[in-house]
JSON list of C-alpha atoms and ligand atoms in Angstrom, two decimals:
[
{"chain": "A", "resi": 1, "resn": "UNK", "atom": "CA", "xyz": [163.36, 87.21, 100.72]},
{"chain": "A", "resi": 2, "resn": "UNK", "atom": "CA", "xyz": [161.26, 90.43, 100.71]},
{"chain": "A", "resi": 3, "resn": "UNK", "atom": "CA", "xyz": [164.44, 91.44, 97.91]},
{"chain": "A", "resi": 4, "resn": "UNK", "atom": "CA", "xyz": [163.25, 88.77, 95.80]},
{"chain": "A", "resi": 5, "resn": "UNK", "atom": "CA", "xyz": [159.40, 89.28, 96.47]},
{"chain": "A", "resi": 6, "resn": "UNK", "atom": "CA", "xyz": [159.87, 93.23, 95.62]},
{"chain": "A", "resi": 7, "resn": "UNK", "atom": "CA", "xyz": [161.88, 92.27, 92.53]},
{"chain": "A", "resi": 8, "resn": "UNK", "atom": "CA", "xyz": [159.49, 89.28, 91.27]},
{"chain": "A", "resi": 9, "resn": "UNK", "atom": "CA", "xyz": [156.59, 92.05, 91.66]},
{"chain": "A", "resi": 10, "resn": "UNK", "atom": "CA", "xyz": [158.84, 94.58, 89.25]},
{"chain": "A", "resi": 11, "resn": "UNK", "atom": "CA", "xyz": [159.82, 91.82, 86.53]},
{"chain": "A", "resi": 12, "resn": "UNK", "atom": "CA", "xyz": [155.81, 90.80, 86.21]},
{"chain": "A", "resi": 13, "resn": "UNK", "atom": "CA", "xyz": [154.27, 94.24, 86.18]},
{"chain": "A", "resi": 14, "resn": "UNK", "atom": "CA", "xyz": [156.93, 94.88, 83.57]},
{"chain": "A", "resi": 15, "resn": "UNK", "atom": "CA", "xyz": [156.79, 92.71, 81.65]},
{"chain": "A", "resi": 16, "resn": "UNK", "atom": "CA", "xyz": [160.13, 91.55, 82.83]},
{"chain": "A", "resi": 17, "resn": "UNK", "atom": "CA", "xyz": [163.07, 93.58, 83.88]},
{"chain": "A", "resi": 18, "resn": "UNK", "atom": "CA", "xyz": [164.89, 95.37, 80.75]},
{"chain": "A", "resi": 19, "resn": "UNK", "atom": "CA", "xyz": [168.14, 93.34, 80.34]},
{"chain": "A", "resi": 20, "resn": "UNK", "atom": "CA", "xyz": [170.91, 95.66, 81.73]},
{"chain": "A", "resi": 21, "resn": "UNK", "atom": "CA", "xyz": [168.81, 95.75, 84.72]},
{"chain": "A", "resi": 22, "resn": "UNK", "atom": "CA", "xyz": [167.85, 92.30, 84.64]},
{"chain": "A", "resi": 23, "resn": "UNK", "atom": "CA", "xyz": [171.83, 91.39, 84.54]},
{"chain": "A", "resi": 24, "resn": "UNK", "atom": "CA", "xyz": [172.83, 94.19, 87.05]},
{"chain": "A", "resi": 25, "resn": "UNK", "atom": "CA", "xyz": [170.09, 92.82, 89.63]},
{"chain": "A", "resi": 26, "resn": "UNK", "atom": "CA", "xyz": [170.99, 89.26, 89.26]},
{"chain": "A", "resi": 27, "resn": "UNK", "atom": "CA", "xyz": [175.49, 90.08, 90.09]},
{"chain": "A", "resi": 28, "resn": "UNK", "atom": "CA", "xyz": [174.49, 92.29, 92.90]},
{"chain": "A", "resi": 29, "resn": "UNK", "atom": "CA", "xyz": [171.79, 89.85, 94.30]},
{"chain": "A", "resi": 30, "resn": "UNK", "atom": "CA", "xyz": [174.49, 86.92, 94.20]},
{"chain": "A", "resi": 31, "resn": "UNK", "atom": "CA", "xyz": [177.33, 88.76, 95.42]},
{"chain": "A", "resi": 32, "resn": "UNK", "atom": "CA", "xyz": [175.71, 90.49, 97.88]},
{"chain": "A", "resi": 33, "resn": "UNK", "atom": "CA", "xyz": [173.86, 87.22, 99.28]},
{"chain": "A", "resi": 34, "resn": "UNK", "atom": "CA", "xyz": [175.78, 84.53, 97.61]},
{"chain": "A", "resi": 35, "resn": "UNK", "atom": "CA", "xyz": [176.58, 82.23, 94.47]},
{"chain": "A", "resi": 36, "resn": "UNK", "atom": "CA", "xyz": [174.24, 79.56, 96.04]},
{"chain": "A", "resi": 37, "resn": "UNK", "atom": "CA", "xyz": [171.22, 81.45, 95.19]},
{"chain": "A", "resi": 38, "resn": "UNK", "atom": "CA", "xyz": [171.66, 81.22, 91.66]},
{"chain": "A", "resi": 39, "resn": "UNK", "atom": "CA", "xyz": [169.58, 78.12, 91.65]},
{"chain": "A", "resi": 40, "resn": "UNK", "atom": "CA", "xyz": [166.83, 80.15, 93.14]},
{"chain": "A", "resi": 41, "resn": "UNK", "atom": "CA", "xyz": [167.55, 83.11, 90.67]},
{"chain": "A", "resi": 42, "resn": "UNK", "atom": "CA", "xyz": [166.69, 80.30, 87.91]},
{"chain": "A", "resi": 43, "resn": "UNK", "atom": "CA", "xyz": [164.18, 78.74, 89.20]},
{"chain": "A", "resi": 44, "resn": "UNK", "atom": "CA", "xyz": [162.17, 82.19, 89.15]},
{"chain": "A", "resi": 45, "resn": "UNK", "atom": "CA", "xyz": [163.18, 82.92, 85.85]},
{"chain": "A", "resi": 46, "resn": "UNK", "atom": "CA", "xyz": [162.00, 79.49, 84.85]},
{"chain": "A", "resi": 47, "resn": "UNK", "atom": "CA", "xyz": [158.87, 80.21, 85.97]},
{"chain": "A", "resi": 48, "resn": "UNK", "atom": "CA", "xyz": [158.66, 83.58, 84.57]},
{"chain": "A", "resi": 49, "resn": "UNK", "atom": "CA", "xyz": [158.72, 85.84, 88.43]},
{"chain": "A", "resi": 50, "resn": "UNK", "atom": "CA", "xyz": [161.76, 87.63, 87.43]},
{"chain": "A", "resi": 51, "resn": "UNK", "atom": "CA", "xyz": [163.27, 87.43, 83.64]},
{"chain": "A", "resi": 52, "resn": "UNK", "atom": "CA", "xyz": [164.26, 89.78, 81.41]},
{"chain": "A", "resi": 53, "resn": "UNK", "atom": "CA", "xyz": [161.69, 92.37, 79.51]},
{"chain": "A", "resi": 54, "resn": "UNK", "atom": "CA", "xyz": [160.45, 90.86, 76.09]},
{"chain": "A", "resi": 55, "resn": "UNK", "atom": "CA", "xyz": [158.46, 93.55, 74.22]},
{"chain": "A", "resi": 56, "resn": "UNK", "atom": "CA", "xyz": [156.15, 95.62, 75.62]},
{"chain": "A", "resi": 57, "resn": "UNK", "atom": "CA", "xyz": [154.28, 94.99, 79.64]},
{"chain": "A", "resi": 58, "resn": "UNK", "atom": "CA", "xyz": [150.84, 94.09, 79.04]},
{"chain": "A", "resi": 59, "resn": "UNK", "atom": "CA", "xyz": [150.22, 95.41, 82.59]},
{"chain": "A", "resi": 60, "resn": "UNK", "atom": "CA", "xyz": [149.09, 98.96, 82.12]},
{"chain": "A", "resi": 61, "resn": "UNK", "atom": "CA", "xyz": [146.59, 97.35, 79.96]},
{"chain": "A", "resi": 62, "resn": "UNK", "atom": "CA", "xyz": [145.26, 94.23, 82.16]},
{"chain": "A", "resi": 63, "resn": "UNK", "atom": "CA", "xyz": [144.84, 96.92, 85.41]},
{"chain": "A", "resi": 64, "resn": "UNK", "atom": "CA", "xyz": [142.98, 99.48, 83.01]},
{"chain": "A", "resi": 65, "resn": "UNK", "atom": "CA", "xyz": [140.24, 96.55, 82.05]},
{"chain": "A", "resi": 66, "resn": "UNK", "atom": "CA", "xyz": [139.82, 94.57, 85.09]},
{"chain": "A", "resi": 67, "resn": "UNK", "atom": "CA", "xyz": [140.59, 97.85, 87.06]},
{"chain": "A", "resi": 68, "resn": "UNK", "atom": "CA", "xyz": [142.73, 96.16, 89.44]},
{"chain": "A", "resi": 69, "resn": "UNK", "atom": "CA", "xyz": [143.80, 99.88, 91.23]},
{"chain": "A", "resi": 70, "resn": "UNK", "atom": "CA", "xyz": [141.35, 101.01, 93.27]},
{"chain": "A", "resi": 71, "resn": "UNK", "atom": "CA", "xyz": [142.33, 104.29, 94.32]},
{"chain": "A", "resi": 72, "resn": "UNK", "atom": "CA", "xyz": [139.07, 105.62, 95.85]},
{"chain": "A", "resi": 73, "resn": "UNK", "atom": "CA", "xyz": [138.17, 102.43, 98.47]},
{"chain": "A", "resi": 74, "resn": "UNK", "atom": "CA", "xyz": [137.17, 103.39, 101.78]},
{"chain": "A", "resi": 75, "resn": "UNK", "atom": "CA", "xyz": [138.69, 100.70, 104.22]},
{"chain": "A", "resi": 76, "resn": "UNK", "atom": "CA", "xyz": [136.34, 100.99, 106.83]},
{"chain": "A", "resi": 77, "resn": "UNK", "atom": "CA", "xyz": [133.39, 100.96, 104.99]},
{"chain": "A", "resi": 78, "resn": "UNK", "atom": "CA", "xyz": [134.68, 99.08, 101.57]},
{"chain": "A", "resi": 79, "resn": "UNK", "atom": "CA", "xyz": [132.54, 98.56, 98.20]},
{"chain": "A", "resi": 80, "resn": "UNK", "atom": "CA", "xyz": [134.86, 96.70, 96.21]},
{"chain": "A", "resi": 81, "resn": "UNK", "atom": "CA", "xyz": [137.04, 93.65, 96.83]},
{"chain": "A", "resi": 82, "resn": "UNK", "atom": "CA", "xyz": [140.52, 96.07, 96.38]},
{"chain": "A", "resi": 83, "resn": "UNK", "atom": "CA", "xyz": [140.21, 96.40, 100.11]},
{"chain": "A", "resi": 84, "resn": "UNK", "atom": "CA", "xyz": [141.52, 93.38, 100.63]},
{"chain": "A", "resi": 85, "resn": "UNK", "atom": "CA", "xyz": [145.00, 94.95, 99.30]},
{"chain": "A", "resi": 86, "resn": "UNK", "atom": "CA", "xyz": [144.04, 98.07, 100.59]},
{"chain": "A", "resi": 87, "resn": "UNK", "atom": "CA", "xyz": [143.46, 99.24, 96.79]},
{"chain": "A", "resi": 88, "resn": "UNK", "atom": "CA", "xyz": [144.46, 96.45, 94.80]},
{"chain": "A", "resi": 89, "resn": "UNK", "atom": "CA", "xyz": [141.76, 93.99, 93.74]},
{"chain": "A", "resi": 90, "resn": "UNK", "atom": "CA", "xyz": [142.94, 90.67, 93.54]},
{"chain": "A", "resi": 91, "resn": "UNK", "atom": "CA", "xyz": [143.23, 89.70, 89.61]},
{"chain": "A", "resi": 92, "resn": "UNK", "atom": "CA", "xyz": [141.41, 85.98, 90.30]},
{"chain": "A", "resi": 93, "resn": "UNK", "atom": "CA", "xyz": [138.19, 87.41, 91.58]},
{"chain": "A", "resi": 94, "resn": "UNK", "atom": "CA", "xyz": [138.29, 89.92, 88.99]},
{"chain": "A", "resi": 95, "resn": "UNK", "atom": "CA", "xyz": [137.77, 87.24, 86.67]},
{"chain": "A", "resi": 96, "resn": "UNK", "atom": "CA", "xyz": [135.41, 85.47, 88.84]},
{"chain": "A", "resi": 97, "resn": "UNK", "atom": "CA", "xyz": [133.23, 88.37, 89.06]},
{"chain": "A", "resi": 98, "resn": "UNK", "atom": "CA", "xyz": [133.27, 88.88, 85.14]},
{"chain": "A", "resi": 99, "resn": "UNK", "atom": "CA", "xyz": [132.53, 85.28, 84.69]},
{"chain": "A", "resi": 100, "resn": "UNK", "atom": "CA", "xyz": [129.69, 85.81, 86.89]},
{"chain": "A", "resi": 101, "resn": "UNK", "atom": "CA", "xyz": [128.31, 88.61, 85.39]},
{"chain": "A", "resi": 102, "resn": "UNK", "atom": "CA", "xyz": [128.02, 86.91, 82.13]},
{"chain": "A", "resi": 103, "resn": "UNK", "atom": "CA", "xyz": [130.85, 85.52, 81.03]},
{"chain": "A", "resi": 104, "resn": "UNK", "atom": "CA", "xyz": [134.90, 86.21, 79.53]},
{"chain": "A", "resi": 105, "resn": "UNK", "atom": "CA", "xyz": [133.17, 87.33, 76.82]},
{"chain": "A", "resi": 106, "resn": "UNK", "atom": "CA", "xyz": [133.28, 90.94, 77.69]},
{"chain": "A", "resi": 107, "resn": "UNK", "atom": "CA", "xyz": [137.19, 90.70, 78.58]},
{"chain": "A", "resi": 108, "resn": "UNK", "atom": "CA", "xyz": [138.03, 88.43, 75.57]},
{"chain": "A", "resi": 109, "resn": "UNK", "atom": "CA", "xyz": [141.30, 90.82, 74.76]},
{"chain": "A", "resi": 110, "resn": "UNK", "atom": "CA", "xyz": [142.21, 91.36, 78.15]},
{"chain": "A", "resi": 111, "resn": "UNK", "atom": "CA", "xyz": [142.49, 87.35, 78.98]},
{"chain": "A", "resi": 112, "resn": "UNK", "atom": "CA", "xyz": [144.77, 87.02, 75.68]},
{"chain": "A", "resi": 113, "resn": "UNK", "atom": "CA", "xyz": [147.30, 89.07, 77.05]},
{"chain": "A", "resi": 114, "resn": "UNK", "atom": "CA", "xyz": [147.14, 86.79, 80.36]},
{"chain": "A", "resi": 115, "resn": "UNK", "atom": "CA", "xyz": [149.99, 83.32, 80.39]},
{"chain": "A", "resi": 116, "resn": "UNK", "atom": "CA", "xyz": [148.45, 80.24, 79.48]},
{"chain": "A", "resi": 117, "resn": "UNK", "atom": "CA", "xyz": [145.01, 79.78, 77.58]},
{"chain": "A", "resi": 118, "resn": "UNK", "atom": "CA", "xyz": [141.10, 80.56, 78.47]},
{"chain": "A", "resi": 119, "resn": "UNK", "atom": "CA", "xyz": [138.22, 79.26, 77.44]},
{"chain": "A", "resi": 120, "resn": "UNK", "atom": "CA", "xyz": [134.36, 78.81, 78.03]},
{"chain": "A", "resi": 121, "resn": "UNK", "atom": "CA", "xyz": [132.45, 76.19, 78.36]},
{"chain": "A", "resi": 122, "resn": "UNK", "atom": "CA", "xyz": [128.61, 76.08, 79.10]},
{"chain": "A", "resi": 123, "resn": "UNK", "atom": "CA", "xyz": [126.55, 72.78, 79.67]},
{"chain": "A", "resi": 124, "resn": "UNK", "atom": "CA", "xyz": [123.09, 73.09, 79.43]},
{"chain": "A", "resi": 125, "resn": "UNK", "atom": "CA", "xyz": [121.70, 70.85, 81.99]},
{"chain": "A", "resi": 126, "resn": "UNK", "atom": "CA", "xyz": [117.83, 71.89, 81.97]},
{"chain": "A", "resi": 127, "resn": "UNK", "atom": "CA", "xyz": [115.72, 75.19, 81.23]},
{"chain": "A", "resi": 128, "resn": "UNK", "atom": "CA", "xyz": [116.15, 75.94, 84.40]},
{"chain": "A", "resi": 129, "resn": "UNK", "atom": "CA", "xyz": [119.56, 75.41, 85.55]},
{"chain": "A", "resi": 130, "resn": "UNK", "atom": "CA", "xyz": [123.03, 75.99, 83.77]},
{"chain": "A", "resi": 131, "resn": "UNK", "atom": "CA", "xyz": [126.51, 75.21, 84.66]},
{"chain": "A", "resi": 132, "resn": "UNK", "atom": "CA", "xyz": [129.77, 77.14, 82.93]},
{"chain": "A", "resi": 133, "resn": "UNK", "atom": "CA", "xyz": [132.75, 75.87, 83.25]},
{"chain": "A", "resi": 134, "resn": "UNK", "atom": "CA", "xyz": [135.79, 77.42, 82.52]},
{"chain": "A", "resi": 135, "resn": "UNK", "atom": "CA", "xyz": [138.76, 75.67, 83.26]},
{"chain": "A", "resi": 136, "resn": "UNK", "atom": "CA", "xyz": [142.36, 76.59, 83.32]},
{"chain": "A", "resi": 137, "resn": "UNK", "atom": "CA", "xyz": [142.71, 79.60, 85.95]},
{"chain": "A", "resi": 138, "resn": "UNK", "atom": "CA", "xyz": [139.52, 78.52, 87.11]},
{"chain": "A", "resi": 139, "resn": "UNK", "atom": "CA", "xyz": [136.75, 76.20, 87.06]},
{"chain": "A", "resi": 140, "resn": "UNK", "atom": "CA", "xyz": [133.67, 77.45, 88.34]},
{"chain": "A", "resi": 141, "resn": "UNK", "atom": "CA", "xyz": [129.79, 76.32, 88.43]},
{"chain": "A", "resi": 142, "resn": "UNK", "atom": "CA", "xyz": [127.08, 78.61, 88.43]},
{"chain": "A", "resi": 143, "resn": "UNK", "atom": "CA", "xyz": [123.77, 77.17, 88.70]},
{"chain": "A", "resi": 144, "resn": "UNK", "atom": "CA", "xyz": [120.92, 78.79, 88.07]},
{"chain": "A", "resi": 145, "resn": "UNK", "atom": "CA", "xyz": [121.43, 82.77, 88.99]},
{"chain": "A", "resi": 146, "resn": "UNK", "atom": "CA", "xyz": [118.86, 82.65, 91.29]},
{"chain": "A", "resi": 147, "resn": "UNK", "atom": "CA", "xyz": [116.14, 83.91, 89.12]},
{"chain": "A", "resi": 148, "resn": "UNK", "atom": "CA", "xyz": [113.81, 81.85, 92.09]},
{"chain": "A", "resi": 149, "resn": "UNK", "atom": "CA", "xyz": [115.43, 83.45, 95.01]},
{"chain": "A", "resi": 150, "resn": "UNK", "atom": "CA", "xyz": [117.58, 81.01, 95.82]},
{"chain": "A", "resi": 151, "resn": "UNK", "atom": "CA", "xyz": [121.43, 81.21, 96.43]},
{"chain": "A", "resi": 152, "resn": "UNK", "atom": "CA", "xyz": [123.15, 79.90, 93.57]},
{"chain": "A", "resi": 153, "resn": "UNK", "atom": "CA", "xyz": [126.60, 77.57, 94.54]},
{"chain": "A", "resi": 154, "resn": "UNK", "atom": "CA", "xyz": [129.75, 78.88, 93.52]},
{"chain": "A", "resi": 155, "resn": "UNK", "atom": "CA", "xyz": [132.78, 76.43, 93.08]},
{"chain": "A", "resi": 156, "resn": "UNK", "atom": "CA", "xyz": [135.93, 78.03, 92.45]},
{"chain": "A", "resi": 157, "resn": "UNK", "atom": "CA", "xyz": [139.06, 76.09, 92.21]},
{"chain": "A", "resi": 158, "resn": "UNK", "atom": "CA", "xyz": [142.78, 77.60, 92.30]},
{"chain": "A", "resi": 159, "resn": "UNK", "atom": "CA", "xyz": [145.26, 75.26, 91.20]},
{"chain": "A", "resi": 160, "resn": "UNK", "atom": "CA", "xyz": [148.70, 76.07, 92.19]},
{"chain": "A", "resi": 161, "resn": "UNK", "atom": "CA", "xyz": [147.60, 77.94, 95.48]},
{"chain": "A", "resi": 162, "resn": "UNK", "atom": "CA", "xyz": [145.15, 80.48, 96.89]},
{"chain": "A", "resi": 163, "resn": "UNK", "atom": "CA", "xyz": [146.00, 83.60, 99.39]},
{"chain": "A", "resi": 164, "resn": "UNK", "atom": "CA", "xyz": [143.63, 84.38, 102.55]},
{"chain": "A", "resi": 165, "resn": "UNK", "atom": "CA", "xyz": [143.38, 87.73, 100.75]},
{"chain": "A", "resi": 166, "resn": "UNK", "atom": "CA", "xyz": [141.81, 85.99, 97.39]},
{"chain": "A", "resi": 167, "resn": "UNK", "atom": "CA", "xyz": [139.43, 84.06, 99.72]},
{"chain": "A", "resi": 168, "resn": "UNK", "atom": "CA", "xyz": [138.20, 86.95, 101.76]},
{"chain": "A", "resi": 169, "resn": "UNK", "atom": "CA", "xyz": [137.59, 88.55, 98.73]},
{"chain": "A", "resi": 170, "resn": "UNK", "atom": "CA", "xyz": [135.01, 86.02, 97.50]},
{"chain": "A", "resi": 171, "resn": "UNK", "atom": "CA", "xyz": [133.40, 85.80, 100.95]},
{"chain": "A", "resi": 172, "resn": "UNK", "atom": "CA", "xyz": [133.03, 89.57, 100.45]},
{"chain": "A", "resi": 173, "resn": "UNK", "atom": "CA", "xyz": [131.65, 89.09, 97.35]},
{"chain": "A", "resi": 174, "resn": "UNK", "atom": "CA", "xyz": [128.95, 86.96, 98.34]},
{"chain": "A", "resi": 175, "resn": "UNK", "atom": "CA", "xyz": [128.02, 89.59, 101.12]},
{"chain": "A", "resi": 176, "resn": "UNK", "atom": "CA", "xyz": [126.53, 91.42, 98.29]},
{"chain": "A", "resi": 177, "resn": "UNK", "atom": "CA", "xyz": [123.54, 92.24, 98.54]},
{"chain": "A", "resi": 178, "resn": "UNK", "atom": "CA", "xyz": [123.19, 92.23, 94.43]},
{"chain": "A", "resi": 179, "resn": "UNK", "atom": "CA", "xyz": [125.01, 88.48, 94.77]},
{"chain": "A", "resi": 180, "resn": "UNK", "atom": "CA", "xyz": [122.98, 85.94, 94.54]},
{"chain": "A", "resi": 181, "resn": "UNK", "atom": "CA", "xyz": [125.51, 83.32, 95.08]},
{"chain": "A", "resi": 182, "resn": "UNK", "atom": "CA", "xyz": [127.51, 81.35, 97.69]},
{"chain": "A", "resi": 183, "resn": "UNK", "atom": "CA", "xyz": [131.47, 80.44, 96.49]},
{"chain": "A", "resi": 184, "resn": "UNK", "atom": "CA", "xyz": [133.00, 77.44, 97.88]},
{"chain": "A", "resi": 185, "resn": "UNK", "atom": "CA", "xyz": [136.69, 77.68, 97.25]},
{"chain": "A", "resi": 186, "resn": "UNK", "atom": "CA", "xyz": [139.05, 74.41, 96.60]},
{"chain": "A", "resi": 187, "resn": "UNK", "atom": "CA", "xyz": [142.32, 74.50, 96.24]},
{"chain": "A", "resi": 188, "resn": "UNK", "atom": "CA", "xyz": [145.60, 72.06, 96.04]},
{"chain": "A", "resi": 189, "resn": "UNK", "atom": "CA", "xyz": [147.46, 74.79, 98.56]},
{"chain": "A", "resi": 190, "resn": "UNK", "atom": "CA", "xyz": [147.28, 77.92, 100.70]},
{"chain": "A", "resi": 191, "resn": "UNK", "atom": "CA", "xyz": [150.15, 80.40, 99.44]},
{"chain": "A", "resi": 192, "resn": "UNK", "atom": "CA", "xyz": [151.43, 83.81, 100.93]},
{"chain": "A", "resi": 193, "resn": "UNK", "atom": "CA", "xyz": [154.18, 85.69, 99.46]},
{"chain": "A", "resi": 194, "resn": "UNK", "atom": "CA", "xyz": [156.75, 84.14, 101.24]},
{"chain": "A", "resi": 195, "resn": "UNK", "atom": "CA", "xyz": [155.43, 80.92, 101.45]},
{"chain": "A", "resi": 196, "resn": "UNK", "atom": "CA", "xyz": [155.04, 80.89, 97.37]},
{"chain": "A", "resi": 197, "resn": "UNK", "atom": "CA", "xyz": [158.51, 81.79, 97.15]},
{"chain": "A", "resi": 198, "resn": "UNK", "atom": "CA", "xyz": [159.70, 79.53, 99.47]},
{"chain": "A", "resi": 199, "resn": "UNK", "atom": "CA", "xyz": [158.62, 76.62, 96.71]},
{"chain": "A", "resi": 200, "resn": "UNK", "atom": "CA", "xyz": [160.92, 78.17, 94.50]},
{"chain": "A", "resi": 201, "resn": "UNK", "atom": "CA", "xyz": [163.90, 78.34, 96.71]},
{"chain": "A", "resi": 202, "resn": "UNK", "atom": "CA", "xyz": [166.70, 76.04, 95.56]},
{"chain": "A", "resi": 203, "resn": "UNK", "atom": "CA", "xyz": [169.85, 75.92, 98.35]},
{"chain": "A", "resi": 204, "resn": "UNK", "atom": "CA", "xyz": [172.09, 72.94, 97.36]},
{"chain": "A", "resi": 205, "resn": "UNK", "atom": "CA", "xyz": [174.34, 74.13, 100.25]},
{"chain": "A", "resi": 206, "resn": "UNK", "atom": "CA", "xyz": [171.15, 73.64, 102.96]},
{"chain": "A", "resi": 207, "resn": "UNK", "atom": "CA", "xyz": [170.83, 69.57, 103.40]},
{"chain": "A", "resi": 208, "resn": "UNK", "atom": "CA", "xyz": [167.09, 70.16, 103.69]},
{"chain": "B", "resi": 301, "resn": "NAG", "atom": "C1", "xyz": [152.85, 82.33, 105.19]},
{"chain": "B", "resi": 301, "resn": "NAG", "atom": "O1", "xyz": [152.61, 80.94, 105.12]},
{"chain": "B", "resi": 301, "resn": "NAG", "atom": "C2", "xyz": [153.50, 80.18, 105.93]},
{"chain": "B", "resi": 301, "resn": "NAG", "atom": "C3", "xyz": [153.24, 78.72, 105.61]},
{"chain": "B", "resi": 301, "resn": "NAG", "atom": "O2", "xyz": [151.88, 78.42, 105.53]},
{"chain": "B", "resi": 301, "resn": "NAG", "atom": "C4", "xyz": [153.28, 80.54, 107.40]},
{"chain": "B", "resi": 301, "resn": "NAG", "atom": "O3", "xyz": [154.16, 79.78, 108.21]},
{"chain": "B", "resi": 301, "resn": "NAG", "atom": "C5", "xyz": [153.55, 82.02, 107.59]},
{"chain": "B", "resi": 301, "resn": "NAG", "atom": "O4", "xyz": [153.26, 82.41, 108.92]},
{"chain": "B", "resi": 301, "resn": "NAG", "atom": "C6", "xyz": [152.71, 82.84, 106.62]},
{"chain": "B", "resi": 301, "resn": "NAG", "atom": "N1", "xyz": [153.12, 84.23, 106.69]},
{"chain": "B", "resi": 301, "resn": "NAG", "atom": "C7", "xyz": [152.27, 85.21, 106.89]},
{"chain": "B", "resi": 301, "resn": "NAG", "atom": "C8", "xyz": [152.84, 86.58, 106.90]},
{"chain": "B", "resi": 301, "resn": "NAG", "atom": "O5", "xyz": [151.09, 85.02, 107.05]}
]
């Protein structure tokens, strides 16, 4: 398992694995641990965790923007959410915290190089409270930013799964004293590494 989670992490910071590599990984990984797991092998290339390298890795590029390495955090006594990786920053709350601080404008180029599509949406309700919502990696609410004192309410929804990590982040976030806002967090699961691989595992020989 931790094989396939240390691979899956190579192929998407890379863009995917170069394709003699890709092909050399995949014959060792089944002969090593057997032919069975090539249903895993495709269900992970199916959903794009470990395929082979098309074009250049937008991933140097996405960590520059939402600066995703924090290399200076202070564990005991941390300032950013990257603590909650011990120096990575969680890419999700990234983009919650740019949504928050006025929208996806900002990071238009950066979400383009992200799968699937992004958009904005803003409903006007009244002068004096506003709701955003964009949906897709997320759909959040931000009502009035508290320009009365009050605690705005937060919703942030991760479809597909959400890590303990991801949610201590936010709940960091909100500790802030420059964060006017409260995040409640829905979700349709609570993942971990393994656990999110675990989905993906196909054994035809197991009669689970
Ligand atoms: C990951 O999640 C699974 C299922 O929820 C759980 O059984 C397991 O203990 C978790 N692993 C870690 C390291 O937290």
């Amino acid at each position: 398992m931790s094989v396939l989670r240390l691979l899956c992490l190579f192929s998407i910071t890379g863009g995917g694995v170069p394709k003699k590599q890709f092909e050399y990984f995949r014959r060792e990984l089944l002969q090593t641990y057997g032919y069975e797991h090539l249903f895993t092998l495709n269900n992970l290339e199916k959903a794009g965790l470990f395929r082979v390298q098309e074009g250049k890795s937008p991933w140097p590029l996405i960590k520059k923007s939402l600066r995703l390495a924090v290399e200076d955090n202070d564990d005991s006594n941390p300032k950013d959410i990257a603590y909650v990786y011990s120096g990575y920053a969680p890419m999700s709350i990234r983009l919650v915290q740019h949504a928050l601080k006025g929208g996806w404008g900002a990071i238009d180029e950066t979400l383009r190089l992200l799968p699937g599509p992004a958009f904005q949406k803003k409903q006007l309700l009244d002068a004096s409270i506003q709701s955003d919502s964009p949906a897709d990696h997320f759909h959040y609410e931000n009502a009035g930013a508290g320009q009365d004192g009050r605690r705005s309410l937060v919703l942030v929804v991760f479809i597909g799964g959400v890590t303990f990590a991801e949610i201590s982040a936010l709940r960091f976030l909100s500790k802030q004293e420059d964060m006017k806002c409260d995040f409640i967090v829905a979700t349709t699961k609570l993942v971990n590494g393994s656990s999110l691989l675990e989905t993906l595992t196909d054994d035809p020989l197991s009669l689970r």
